[in-house]
mmCIF file of C-alpha atoms in Angstrom:
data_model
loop_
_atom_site.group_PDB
_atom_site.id
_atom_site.type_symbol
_atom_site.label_atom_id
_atom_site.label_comp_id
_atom_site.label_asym_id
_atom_site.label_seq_id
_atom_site.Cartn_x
_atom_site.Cartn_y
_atom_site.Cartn_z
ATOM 1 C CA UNK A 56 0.000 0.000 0.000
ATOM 2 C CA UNK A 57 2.732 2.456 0.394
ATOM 3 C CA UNK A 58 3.719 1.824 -2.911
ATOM 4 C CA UNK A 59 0.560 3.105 -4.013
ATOM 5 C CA UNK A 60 0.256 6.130 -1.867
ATOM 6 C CA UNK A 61 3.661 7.613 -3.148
ATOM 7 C CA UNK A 62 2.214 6.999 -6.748
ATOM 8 C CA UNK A 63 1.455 10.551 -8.591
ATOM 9 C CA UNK A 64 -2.191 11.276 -8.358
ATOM 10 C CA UNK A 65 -3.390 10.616 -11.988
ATOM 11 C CA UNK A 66 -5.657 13.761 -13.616
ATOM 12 C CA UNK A 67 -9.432 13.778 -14.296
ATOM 13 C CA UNK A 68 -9.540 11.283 -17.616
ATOM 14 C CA UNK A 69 -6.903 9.267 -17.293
ATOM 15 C CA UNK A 70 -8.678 6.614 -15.336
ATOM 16 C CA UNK A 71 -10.765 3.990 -16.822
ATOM 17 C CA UNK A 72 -14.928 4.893 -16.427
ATOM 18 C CA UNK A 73 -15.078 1.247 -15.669
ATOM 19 C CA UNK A 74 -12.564 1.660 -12.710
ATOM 20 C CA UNK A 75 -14.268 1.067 -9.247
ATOM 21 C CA UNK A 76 -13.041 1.647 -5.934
ATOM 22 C CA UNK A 77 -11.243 -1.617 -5.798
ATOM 23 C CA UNK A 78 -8.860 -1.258 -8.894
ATOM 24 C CA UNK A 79 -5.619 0.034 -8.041
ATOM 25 C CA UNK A 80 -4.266 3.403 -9.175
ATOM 26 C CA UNK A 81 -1.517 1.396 -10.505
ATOM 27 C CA UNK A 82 -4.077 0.805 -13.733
ATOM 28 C CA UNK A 83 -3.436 4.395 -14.473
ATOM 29 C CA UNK A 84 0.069 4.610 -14.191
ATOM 30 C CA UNK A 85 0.923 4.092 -18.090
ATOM 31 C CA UNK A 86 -1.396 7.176 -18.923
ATOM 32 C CA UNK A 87 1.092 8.891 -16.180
ATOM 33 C CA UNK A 88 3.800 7.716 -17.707
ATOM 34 C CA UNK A 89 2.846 8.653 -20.605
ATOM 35 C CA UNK A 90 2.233 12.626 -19.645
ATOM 36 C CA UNK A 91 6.392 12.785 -19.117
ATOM 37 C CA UNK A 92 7.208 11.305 -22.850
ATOM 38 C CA UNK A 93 10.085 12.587 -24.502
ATOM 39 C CA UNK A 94 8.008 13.562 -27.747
ATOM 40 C CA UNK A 95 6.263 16.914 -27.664
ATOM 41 C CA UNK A 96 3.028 16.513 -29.279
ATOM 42 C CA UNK A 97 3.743 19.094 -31.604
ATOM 43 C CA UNK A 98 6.268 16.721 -33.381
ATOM 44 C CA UNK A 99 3.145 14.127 -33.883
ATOM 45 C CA UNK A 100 1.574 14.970 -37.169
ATOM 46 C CA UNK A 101 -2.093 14.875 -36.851
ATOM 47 C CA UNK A 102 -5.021 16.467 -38.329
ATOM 48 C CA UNK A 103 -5.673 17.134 -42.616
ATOM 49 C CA UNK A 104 -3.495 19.064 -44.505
ATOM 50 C CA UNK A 105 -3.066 22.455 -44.043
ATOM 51 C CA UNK A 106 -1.911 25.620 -41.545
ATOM 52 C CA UNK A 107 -4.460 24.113 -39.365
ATOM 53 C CA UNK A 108 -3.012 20.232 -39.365
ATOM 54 C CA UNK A 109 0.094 19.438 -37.289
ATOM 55 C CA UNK A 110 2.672 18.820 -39.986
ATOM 56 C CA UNK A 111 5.104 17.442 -37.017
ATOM 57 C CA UNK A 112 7.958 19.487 -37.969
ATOM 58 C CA UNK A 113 9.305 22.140 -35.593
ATOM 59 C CA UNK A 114 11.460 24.814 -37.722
ATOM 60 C CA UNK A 115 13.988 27.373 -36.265
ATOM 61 C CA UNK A 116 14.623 29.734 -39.210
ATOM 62 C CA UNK A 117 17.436 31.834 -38.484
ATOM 63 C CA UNK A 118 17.607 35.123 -41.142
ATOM 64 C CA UNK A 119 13.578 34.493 -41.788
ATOM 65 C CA UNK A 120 12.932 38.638 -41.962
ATOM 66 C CA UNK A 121 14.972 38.531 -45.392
ATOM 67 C CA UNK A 122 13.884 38.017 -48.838
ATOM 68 C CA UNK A 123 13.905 34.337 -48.961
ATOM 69 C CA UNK A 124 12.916 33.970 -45.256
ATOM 70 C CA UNK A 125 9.177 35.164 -45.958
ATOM 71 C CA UNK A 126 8.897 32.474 -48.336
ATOM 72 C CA UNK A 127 10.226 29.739 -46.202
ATOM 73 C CA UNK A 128 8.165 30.776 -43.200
ATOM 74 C CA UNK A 129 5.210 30.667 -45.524
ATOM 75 C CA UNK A 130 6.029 27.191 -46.819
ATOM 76 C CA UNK A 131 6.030 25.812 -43.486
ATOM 77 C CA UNK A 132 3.134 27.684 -41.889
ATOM 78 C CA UNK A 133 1.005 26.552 -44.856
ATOM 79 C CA UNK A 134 1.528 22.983 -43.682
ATOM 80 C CA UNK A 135 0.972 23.157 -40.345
ATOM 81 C CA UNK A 136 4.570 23.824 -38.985
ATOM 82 C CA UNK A 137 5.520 25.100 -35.975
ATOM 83 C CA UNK A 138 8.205 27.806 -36.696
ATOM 84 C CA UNK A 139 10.565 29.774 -34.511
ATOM 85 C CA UNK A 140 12.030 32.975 -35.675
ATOM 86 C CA UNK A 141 14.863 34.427 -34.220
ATOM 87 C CA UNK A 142 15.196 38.065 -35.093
ATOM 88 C CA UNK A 143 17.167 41.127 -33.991
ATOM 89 C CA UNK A 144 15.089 44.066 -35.257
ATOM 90 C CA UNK A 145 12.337 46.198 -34.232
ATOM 91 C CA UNK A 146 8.873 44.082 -33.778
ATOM 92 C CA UNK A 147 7.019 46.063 -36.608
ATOM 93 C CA UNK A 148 8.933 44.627 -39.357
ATOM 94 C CA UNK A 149 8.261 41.232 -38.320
ATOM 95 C CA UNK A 150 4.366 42.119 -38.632
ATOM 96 C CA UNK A 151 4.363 40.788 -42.381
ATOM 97 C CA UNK A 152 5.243 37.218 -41.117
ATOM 98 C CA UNK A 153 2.605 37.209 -38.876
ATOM 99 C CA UNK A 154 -0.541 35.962 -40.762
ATOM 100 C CA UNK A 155 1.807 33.245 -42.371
ATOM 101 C CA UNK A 156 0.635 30.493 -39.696
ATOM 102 C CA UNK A 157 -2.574 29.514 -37.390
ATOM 103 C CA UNK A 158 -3.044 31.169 -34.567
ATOM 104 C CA UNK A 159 0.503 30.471 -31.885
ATOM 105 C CA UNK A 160 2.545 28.410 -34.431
ATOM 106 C CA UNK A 161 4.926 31.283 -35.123
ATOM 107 C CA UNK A 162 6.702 31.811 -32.571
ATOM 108 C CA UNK A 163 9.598 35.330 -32.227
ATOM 109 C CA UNK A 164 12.255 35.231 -30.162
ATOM 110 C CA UNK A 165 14.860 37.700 -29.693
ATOM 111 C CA UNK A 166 18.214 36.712 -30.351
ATOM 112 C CA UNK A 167 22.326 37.859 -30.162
ATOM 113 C CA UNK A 168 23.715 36.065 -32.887
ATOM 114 C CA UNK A 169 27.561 36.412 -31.262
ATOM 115 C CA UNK A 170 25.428 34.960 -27.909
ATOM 116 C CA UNK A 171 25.980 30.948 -27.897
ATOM 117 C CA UNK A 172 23.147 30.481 -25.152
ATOM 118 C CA UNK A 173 21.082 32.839 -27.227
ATOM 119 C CA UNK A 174 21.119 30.939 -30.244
ATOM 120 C CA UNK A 175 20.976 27.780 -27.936
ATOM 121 C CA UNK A 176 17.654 29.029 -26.554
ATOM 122 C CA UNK A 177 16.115 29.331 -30.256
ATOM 123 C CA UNK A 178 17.293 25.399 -31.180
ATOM 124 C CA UNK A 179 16.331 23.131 -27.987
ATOM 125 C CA UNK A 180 12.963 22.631 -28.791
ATOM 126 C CA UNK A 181 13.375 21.952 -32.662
ATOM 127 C CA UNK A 182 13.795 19.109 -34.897
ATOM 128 C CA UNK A 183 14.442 21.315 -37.760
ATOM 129 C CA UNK A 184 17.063 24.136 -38.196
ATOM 130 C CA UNK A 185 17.144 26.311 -41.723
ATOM 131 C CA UNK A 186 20.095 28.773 -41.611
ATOM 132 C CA UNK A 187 19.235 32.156 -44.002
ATOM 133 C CA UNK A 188 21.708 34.546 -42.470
ATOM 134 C CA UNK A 189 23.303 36.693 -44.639
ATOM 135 C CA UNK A 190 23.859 40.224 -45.918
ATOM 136 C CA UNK A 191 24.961 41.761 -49.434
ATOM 137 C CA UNK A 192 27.126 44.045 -48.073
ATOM 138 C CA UNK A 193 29.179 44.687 -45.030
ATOM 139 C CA UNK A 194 28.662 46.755 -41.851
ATOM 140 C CA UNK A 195 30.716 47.979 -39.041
ATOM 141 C CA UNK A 196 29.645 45.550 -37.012
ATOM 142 C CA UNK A 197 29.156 42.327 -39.220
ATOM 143 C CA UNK A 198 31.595 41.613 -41.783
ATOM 144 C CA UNK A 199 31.050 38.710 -44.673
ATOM 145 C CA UNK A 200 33.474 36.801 -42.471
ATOM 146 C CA UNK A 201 31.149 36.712 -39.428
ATOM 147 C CA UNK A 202 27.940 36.320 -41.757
ATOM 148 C CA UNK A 203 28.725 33.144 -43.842
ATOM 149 C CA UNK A 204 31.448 31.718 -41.435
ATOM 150 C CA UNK A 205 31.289 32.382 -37.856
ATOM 151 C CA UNK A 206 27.559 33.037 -37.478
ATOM 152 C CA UNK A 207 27.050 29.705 -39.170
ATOM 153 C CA UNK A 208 29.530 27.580 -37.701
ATOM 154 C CA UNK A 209 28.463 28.477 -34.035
ATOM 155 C CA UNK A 210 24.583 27.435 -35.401
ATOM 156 C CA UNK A 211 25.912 24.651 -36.867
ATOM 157 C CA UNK A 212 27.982 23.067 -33.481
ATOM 158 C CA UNK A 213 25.060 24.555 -31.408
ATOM 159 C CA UNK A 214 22.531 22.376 -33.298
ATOM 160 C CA UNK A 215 24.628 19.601 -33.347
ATOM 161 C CA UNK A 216 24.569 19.318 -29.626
ATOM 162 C CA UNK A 217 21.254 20.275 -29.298
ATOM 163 C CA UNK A 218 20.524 16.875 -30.882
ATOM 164 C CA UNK A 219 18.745 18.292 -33.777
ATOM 165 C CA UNK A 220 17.918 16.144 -36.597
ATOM 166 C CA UNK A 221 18.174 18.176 -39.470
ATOM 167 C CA UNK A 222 20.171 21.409 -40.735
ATOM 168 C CA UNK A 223 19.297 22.991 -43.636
ATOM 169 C CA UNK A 224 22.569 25.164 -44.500
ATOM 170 C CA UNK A 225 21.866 28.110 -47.746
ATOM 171 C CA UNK A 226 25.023 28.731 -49.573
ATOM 172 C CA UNK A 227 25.454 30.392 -53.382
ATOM 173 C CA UNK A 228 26.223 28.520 -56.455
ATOM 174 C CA UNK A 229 29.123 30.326 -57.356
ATOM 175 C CA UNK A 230 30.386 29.958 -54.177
ATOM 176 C CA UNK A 231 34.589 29.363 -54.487
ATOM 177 C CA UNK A 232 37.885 30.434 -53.020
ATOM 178 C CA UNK A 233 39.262 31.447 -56.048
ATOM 179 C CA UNK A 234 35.745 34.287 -56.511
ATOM 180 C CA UNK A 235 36.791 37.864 -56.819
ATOM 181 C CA UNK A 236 33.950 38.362 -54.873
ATOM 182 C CA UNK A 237 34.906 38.574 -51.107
ATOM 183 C CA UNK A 238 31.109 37.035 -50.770
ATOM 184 C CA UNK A 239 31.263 34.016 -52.002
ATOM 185 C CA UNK A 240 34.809 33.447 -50.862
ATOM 186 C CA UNK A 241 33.254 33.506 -47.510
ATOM 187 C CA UNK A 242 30.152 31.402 -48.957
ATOM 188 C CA UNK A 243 32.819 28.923 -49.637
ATOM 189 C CA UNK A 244 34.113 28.890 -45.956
ATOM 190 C CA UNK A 245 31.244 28.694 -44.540
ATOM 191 C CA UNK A 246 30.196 25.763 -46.564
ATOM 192 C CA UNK A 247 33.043 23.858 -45.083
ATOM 193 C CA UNK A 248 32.598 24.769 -41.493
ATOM 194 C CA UNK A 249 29.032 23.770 -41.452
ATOM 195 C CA UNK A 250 30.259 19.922 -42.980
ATOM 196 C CA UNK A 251 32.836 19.966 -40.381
ATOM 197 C CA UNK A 252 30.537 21.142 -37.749
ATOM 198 C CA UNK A 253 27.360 19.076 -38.574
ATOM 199 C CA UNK A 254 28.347 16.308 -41.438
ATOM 200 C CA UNK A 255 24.569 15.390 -42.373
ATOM 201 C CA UNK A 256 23.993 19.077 -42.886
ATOM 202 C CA UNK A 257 21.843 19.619 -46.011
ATOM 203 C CA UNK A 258 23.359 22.542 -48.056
ATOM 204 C CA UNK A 259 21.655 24.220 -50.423
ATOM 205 C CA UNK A 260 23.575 25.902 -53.189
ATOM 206 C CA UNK A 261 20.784 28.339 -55.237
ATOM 207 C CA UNK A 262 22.256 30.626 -58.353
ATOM 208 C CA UNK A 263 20.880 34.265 -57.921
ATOM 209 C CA UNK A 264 17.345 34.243 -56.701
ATOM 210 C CA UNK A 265 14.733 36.414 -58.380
ATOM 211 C CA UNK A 266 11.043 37.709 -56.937
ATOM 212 C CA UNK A 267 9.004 39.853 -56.256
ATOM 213 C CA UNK A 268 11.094 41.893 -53.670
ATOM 214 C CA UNK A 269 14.502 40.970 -55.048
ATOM 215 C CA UNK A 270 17.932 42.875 -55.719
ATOM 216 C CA UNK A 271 18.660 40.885 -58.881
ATOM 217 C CA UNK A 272 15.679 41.832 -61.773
ATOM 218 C CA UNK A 273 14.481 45.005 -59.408
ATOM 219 C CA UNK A 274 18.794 46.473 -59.471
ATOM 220 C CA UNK A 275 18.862 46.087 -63.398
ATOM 221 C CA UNK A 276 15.308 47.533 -64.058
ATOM 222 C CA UNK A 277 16.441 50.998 -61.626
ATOM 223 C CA UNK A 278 19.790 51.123 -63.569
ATOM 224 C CA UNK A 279 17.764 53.493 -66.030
ATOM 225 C CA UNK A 280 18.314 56.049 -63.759
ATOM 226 C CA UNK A 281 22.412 55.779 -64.515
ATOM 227 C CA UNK A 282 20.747 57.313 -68.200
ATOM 228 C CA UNK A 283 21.306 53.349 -69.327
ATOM 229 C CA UNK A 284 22.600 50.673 -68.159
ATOM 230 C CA UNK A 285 26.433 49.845 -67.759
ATOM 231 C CA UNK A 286 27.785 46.476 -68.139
ATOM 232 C CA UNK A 287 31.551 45.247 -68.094
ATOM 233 C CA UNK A 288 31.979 44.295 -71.841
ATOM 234 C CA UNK A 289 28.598 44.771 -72.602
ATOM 235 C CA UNK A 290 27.610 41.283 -70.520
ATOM 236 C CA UNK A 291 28.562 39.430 -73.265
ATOM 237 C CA UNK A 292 31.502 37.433 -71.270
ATOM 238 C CA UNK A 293 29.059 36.647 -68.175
ATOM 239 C CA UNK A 294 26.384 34.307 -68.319
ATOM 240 C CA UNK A 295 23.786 33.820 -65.637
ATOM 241 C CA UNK A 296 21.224 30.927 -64.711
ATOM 242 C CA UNK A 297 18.640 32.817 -61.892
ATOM 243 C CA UNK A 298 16.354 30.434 -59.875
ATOM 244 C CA UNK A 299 12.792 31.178 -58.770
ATOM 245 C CA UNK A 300 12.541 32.159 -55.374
ATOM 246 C CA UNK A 301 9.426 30.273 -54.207
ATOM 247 C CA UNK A 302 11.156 27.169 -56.117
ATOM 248 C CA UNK A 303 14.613 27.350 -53.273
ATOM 249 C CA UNK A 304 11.290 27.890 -50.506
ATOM 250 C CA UNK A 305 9.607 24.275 -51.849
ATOM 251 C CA UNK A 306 13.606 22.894 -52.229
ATOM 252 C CA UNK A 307 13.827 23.270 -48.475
ATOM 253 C CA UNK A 308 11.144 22.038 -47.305
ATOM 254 C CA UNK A 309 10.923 19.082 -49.683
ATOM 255 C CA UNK A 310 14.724 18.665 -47.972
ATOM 256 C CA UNK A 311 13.340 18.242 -44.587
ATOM 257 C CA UNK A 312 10.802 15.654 -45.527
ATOM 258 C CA UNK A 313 12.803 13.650 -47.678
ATOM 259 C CA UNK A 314 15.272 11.334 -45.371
ATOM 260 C CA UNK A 315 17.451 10.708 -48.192
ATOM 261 C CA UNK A 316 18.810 14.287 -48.550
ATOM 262 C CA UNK A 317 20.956 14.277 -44.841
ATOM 263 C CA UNK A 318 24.528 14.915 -45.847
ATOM 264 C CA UNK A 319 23.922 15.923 -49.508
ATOM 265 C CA UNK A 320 24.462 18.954 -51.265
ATOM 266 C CA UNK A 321 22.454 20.575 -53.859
ATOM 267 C CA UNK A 322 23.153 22.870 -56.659
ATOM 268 C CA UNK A 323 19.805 24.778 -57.302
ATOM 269 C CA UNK A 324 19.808 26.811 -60.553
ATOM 270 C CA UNK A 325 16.626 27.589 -63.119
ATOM 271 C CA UNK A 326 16.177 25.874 -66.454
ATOM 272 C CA UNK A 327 17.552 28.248 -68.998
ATOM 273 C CA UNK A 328 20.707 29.775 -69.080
ATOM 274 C CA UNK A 329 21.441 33.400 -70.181
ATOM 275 C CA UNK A 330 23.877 35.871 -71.646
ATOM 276 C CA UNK A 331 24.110 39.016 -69.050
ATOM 277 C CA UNK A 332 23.203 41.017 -71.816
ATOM 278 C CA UNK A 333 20.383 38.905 -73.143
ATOM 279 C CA UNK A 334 18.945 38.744 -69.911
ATOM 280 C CA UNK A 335 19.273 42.682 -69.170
ATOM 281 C CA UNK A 336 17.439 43.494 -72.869
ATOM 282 C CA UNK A 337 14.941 40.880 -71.615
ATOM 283 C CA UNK A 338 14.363 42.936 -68.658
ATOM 284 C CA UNK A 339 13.555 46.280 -70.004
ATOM 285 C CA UNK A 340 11.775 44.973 -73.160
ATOM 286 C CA UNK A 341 9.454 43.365 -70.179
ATOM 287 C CA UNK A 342 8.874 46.982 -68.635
ATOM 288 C CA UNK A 343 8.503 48.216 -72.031
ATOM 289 C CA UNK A 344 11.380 50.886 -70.977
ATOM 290 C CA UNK A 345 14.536 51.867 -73.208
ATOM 291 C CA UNK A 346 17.067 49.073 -73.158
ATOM 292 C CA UNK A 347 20.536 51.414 -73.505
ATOM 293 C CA UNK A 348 23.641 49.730 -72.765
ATOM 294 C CA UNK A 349 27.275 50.920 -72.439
ATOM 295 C CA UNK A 350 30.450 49.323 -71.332
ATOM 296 C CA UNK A 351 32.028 50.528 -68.378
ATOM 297 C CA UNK A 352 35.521 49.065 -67.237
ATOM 298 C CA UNK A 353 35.671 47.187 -63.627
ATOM 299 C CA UNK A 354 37.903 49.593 -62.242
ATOM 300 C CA UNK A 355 35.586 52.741 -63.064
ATOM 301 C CA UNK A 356 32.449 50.474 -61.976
ATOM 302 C CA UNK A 357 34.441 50.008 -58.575
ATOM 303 C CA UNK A 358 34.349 53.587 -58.417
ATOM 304 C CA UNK A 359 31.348 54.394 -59.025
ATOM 305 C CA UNK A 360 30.303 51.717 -56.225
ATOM 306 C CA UNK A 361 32.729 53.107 -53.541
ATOM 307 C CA UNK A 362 30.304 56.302 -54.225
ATOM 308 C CA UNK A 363 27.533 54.278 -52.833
ATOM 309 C CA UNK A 364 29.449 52.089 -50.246
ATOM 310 C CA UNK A 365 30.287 55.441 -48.238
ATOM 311 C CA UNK A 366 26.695 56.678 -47.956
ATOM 312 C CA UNK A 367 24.983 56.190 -44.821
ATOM 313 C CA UNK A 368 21.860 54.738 -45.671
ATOM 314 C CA UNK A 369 21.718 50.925 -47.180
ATOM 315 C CA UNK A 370 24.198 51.106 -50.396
ATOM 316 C CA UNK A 371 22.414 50.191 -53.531
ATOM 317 C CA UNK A 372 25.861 49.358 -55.090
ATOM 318 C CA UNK A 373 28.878 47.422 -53.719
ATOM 319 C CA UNK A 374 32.174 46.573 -55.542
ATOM 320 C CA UNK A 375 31.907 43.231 -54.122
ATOM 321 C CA UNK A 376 28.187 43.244 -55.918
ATOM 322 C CA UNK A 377 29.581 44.545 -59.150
ATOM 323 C CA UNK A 378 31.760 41.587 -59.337
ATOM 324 C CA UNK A 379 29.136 39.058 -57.757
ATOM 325 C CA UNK A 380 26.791 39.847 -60.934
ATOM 326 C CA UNK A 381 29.190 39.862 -63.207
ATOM 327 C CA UNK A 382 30.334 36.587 -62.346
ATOM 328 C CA UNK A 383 29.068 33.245 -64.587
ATOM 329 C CA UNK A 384 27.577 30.793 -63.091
ATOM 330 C CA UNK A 385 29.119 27.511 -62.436
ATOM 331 C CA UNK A 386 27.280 24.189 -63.443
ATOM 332 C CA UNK A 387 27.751 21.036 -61.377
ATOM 333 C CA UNK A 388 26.481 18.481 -63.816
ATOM 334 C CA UNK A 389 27.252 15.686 -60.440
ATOM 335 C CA UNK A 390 25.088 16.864 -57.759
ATOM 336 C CA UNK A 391 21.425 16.843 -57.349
ATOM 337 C CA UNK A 392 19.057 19.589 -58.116
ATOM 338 C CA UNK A 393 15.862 21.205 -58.071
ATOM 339 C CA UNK A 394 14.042 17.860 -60.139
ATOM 340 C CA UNK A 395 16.025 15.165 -57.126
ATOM 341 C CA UNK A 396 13.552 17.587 -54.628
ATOM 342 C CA UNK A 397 10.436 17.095 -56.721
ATOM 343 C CA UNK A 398 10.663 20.496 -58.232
ATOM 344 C CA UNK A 399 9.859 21.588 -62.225
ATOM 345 C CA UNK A 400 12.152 24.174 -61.840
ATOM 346 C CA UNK A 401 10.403 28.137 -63.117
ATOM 347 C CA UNK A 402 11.509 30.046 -66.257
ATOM 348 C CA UNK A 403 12.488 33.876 -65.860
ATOM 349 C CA UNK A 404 9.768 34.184 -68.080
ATOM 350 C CA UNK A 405 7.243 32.915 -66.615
ATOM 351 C CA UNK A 406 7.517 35.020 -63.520
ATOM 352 C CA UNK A 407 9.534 38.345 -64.715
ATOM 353 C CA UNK A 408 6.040 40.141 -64.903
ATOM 354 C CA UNK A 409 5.502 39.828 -61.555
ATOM 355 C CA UNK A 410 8.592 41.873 -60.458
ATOM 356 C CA UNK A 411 8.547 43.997 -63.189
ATOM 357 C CA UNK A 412 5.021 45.001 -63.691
ATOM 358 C CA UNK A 413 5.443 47.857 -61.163
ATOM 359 C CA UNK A 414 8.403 49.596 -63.259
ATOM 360 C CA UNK A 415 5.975 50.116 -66.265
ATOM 361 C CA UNK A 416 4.707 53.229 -67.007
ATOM 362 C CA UNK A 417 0.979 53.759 -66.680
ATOM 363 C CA UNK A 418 0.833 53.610 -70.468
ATOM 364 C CA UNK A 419 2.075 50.002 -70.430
ATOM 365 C CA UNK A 420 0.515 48.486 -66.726
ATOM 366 C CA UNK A 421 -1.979 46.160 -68.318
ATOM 367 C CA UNK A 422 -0.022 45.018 -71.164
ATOM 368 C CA UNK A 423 0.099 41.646 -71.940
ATOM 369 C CA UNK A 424 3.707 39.624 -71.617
ATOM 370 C CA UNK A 425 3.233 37.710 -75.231
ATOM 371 C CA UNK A 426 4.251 41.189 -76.573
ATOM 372 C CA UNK A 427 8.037 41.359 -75.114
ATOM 373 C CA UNK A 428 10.064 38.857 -77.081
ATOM 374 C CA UNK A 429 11.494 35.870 -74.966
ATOM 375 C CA UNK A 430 15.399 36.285 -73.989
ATOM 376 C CA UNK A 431 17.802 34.555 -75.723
ATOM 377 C CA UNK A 432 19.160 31.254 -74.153
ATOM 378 C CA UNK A 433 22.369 30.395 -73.866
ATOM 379 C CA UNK A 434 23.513 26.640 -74.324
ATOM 380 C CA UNK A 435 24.184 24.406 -71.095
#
């Protein structure tokens, strides 16, 4: 009898309606037992499919108030995921993310990203980590160095002891030592402490990413201000392959449900390839604008960006972005892609109108897309 009196009391419901005065507690102690399991029932998928469901995935998305953040937050909330978002600016700019998921499945937390117990705190709870931090250019406080290296190495050996399942790691394509970019030198880094760090990391390698609130399409389509729109050797030596932005959103999550992808890295690029140039013309024949070109050497483009590099406010141009965009990108013919994730990758031209629809003129708002001529591929 002792041994039943120092047995937890079980809660309203747990008990049998059959149970009478003469069964022991003992009969409920497996529904106690259960109450102290080591799976959260958030991790137990449950319900149909949708924000309402329980997809059983619990998501820490570091970098989720960029540009491909909202799209991965909105992935996961449409399923039914439980998402954490660290974040380190003011609460109003997060207010966009907010009607992404059902009612408490978002979930903000402030974070130092130089803090180890801070970024601790955001991992514990989660079987999924998706690292998005990252900047164009550098600050004062955060150089590329600390963005792409140090920032995700300490997520990476955090996560690792957190006994997380998954990390989803974004890289570039282009992403090599031997870049004149200081960028993707760093990318290239980073991609190496993260498989040291966590070796089942899943790293995502996406060419330049277009959408609706991108610097890629949106930087070539303001150029007109320059009165044209300069290019070292016209383009014509640089060839680019942009990816979707929604289709690098589907690659991750796809990533975390298939169990096949731990320890691989993928090389996510769109299906057509392009001449700088031919993609530029492509641009502003969209917008129905003036397509003039001019060559401008690197050295006088460098200057031009060191103009914008020592203004105060957010620089529109970097010399580390001239040379990023005028860089060609690199195939990798051996490792998977967007199809390996279940994705038909997305043509520039079948979504260019939606991020360049607003740099029309009145004149031209409702014009139909049939009546810009589709740019020039160039050969894989």
């Amino acid at each position: 009898m002792a041994a039943v009196a120092r047995c937890p009391r079980a809660p309203r419901g747990l008990l049998s309606p059959r149970a009478g005065p003469g069964i022991s507690v003992l009969a409920a102690a497996p529904s106690v037992l259960q109450q102290h399991r080591q799976v959260h029932h958030a991790v137990i998928p449950h319900g149909r499919s949708g924000r309402s469901s329980v997809s059983g995935i619990v998501a820490t998305v570091f970098g989720a108030t960029g540009f491909l953040g909202r799209y991965v937050v909105n992935r996961l909330g449409r399923i039914g995921s439980q998402v954490i978002i660290p974040y380190r600016c003011d609460q109003y700019d997060l207010m966009y993310l907010r009607p992404m998921g059902d009612l408490g499945q978002l979930l903000f937390l402030e974070w130092d990203c130089k803090d180890k117990d801070s970024i601790r705190r955001a991992v514990e709870h989660s079987n999924v980590v998706i690292n998005l931090v990252g900047k164009e250019w550098e600050t004062k406080n955060f150089k590329f160095e600390d963005e792409f290296v140090n920032i995700p190495k300490s997520i990476a050996r955090i996560t690792r002891e957190a006994g997380v399942e998954t990390l989803i790691h974004i890289s570039h394509l282009n992403a090599s030592m031997r870049s004149p970019s200081k960028y993707l030198r760093n990318k290239a880094v980073g991609e190496k402490e993260v498989r040291e760090e966590f070796p089942d990391a899943i790293i995502l390698k996406p060419s330049e990413m277009f959408g609706r609130e991108d610097r890629f399409l949106n930087h070539y389509a303001n150029m007109r201000w320059f009165g044209g729109v300069p290019l070292i050797s016209l383009g014509k030596k640089t060839v680019k392959q942009p990816v979707y932005v929604v289709d690098v959103a589907k690659a991750i999550v796809n990533a975390i449900k298939d169990p096949d992808a731990k320890g691989k890295t993928y090389a996510l690029a769109g299906p057509n390839r392009y001449l700088l140039y031919d993609m530029v013309e492509y641009i502003y024949a969209v917008c129905f604008r003036t397509f003039l070109p001019y060559p401008l050497p690197r050295p006088l483009f460098h200057l031009v960006a060191r103009f914008f590099e020592i203004s105060p406010f957010e620089p529109w141009l970097t010399r580390d972005k001239v040379d990023r965009f005028h860089t060609t990108d690199m195939t990798f013919p051996d490792l998977p892609g967007l199809e390996d994730l279940g994705i038909q990758p997305t043509s520039l031209e079948q979504k260019a109108i939606e991020v360049l629809r607003r740099h029309r003129r009145f004149r031209w708002l409702d014009a139909e897309l049939e009546e810009a001529k589709p740019a020039k591929t160039y050969p894989m």
